[in-house]
């Protein structure tokens, strides 16, 4: 019997199944440095222990998206090694701050299954939870992914489509943020005078800058997360495949867009939740990524005077500046759009 | 009103203005590792805690140029986002050692302004200071940069051209170097038998090796410093621009030349000051960088028996080995020269 | 006299000579992060402090191959700067675990010399030892390398060819592994149900995945080890040379193959020894590396109930999947093979 694991196929999943994923990971300041080198994040809270301490953190926390990518990466060998496409995320919440030295592992529950009519593929819905070694849950999210069947003839598991909220309960947005001293938060060091009250619903922000992606960069990033999805690394195979080249990990686009969003959202220091996201089109090395954001909603976080939450839609494009705020909703819309992400950020009041 | 910051233009500056820059940064061993991977530095003091302790440091200090780049990077959004060209550095002194865990921030004083005769641009002179969280000043330098005006019609600020020294007071060269035990300094582990007395004024050293720069490398390095200058990252825009491609950050050349200079200057373990430097020509990915150095002067550091100082001119070229010590002073000189740097290094006596 | 060191030539070596190499190096979690980003290692013991502690380590140890590359890198300026080719390794043993914060340095003894009949080159055999600052030996290995003579007319040193074992004494395999609690070792977190008893001699494992190498990646990796071999970095020179391009460091292939081997050998968490290895053909950026392994032998480690040892042959190829287990022994065999490595791994019983 082969020792090599070729991943699960659609017919291998069952609703209710729990999968503990391999390779726990201790996150270090080394991971932070490499993440900074790859994305150039500039949010003061994550960049400076001194700044973080001045407002109430014990030290600079790990960037939320680095935690997300590391948890996500662990799920790939079990969930999406035989994926056709990653279809979406929903209901993603950051539950506790993560600091250098914390060890993170991941568990997924299969919460839905639906075979496609061609019988060759099916959609797998999983809820994944990332936890620290002491049991503290740091992240949970739902994703759904289209997975190959090993055989079209195989019996499909019973269909079950989970109900997913389109936005999150605002009572739950502050869990990963300790109580802060918003007065001690230094706008100048943080890079922007704009706080919660300065943003208006419907306001659109062009983040202006663009960043060109290199093969080495997305490969190094994706390996840093121990994400083994083959399509990102293997030019020999992909050269003969659908796109003729390696595909950039979708999470890479999210991190690039988040780093670009600093210019306009510098005080939105923490992602509290991701309502949903779509990778509208693929990104390849050589493309230049731009982004713009819209403020979809604002809310006070119940019981908190220190931070409020902005619901932000960030759209990323390739090889197209975003001065005219391009969108792709229907098929006729702008083909340059690659990401459409709906999420909540915390920002000092 | 736009939340996005598009940087200052020439007419936005005033002599006497003080600018506190955003995003304090805690430097970690992660930053050191990535810097090592990008430049291959081999100076024993910065590479080994044990070596550093053996001569009197509490642990290995952060490479001087990594500190310089991080401080410089902070100034870019405020000073040079609308720059035409970075014209020069002067009067740069390293004032205190920096260790992993230190948080660095930066402040700039505008010390000079001069509008150019075309009225479209002007030269901004700033003195930038990098400090630790506890107020310890670790670095100061002057740079001057040609910056676009928002409008040629705008009134120019009053002209003031600062006087800048061409070399630094030798009494000030040792500030970033604690008292060392030069007898405990192990030449073999450090990689060279040559100390202060072994170098002669006028001596020229070909550093021999060459290193080819990749787009991913200079982008990762420049992002590690949180330097957001657009010309380094955005192929979509630069492809339509002056050079048709991304420009490598000038500081990348300085770090490459410094790493190459190990072969011939292995015991010159610390840069004490930079008298001045010129980026004579641009560097692009795909070019191979070579370097040579000349010993311009030598001096004892007043009150110190442990280290002396060499004044070194290091010249870097692209795609041209340096066995014949190429220079570019006038327009007719060698077009391969890209950097001409005049600085003081400390070396054990 | 030139301050620049151009490396030793064949006639500079003497049997019995001991060479202390330059630039001791403190290994940090930063180095680990960058190594992970470059190779995507997923072995749980090295990835997670919590996992490592659960089985008896004080914390996650440094990946064996990262230690190997750092020790090897130190020897390059003295041993192989003027090498024609690195011919082989033998008798490599890992002697003690290495942890973040340990400072490593290296010493080589010249144990053999043989001039080639053309008188232009000769083979140098060295035994290299890596040690911690406190004297603990962490690694030793023999390598032999073909080195240019400065002059064909130079007298050759007396010929001496050392006897080298083809495999290592199994009593010595466990030195770098503390006593472990194999019951506490969690197969699910580690990523595989297969332990010592599950592998059979003669079993072949296709590791399936392929990874494409970029210039920036192998340059960053090789510089991380402070390995200065010119052929890896200088396109200006190599463009005019034998291959027309930069050659990837052979150790890069070993680390890629080791990371790929996780799929099939996930519990083989530590390399105990390398019996021998050959770089059968060169690797260049743009190639995709695949690998397969064969279990050559199995042994209990005397006195230990926690771990056993598997003798593994791992073969790596370029641009050729390994489903048919390609080999290159004679000249007519598969030209895609680039590495043939024979080593012992420890695996829980």
Short mmCIF file of C-alpha atoms in Angstrom, two decimals, chain B residues 29-30 33 36-42 47-50 186 188-189 191 194 198-199 203 205-206 208-212 214 216-217 263-264 288 290 319 321, chain C residues 1-6 20-26 28-31 34 77 101 103 105 133 215-216 219-220 223-224 226 228 230 233-237 246:
data_model
loop_
_atom_site.label_atom_id
_atom_site.label_comp_id
_atom_site.label_asym_id
_atom_site.label_seq_id
_atom_site.Cartn_x
_atom_site.Cartn_y
_atom_site.Cartn_z
CA UNK B 29 16.27 38.35 14.70
CA UNK B 30 13.74 37.64 11.96
CA UNK B 33 17.81 36.51 9.06
CA UNK B 36 21.33 37.91 5.74
CA UNK B 37 19.46 35.91 3.13
CA UNK B 38 19.22 38.93 0.88
CA UNK B 39 22.81 40.17 1.21
CA UNK B 40 24.92 37.36 2.64
CA UNK B 41 26.70 39.53 5.18
CA UNK B 42 29.53 37.69 6.93
CA UNK B 47 26.62 37.14 12.78
CA UNK B 48 27.44 35.62 16.14
CA UNK B 49 26.20 36.41 19.63
CA UNK B 50 29.13 34.42 21.01
CA UNK B 186 39.70 36.38 16.86
CA UNK B 188 40.58 33.65 12.15
CA UNK B 189 36.91 33.48 13.09
CA UNK B 191 37.95 35.94 8.38
CA UNK B 194 44.31 42.54 8.54
CA UNK B 198 47.68 46.79 7.97
CA UNK B 199 45.82 49.24 5.72
CA UNK B 203 45.41 51.31 -1.03
CA UNK B 205 41.01 46.65 -3.01
CA UNK B 206 39.08 44.80 -5.69
CA UNK B 208 36.25 40.47 -6.88
CA UNK B 209 32.87 38.80 -6.49
CA UNK B 210 29.72 39.78 -8.31
CA UNK B 211 26.09 39.26 -7.40
CA UNK B 212 23.11 39.36 -9.73
CA UNK B 214 16.51 39.59 -8.93
CA UNK B 216 11.94 39.43 -5.93
CA UNK B 217 15.07 40.16 -3.91
CA UNK B 263 36.48 40.17 0.96
CA UNK B 264 39.25 42.62 1.74
CA UNK B 288 25.33 41.94 -11.66
CA UNK B 290 30.66 44.36 -8.42
CA UNK B 319 28.00 44.20 -15.23
CA UNK B 321 34.30 43.56 -12.78
CA UNK C 1 49.96 42.66 -1.05
CA UNK C 2 46.30 42.14 -1.83
CA UNK C 3 43.86 42.13 1.05
CA UNK C 4 41.43 40.11 -1.03
CA UNK C 5 41.36 36.37 -0.51
CA UNK C 6 41.04 34.36 -3.68
CA UNK C 20 39.36 26.98 11.30
CA UNK C 21 36.70 28.63 9.20
CA UNK C 22 35.45 32.17 9.49
CA UNK C 23 32.17 33.67 10.61
CA UNK C 24 30.55 31.89 13.51
CA UNK C 25 26.78 32.07 13.28
CA UNK C 26 24.04 32.25 15.86
CA UNK C 28 17.73 31.98 15.22
CA UNK C 29 14.02 31.46 14.68
CA UNK C 30 14.48 34.00 11.89
CA UNK C 31 16.69 31.54 10.02
CA UNK C 34 13.24 31.82 6.06
CA UNK C 77 35.90 30.27 1.18
CA UNK C 101 20.31 30.77 20.01
CA UNK C 103 26.22 29.68 17.81
CA UNK C 105 31.37 27.40 13.89
CA UNK C 133 30.24 27.79 21.13
CA UNK C 215 16.79 32.36 -9.08
CA UNK C 216 15.80 34.53 -6.13
CA UNK C 219 20.27 32.82 -4.07
CA UNK C 220 18.48 33.79 -0.86
CA UNK C 223 23.33 33.47 1.12
CA UNK C 224 21.41 32.55 4.28
CA UNK C 226 26.81 32.53 4.09
CA UNK C 228 29.94 32.40 -1.14
CA UNK C 230 30.60 32.26 -7.01
CA UNK C 233 25.33 34.31 -7.73
CA UNK C 234 27.09 35.90 -10.68
CA UNK C 235 25.19 35.83 -13.95
CA UNK C 236 27.66 38.21 -15.59
CA UNK C 237 30.44 35.64 -15.22
CA UNK C 246 23.98 30.35 -12.52
#
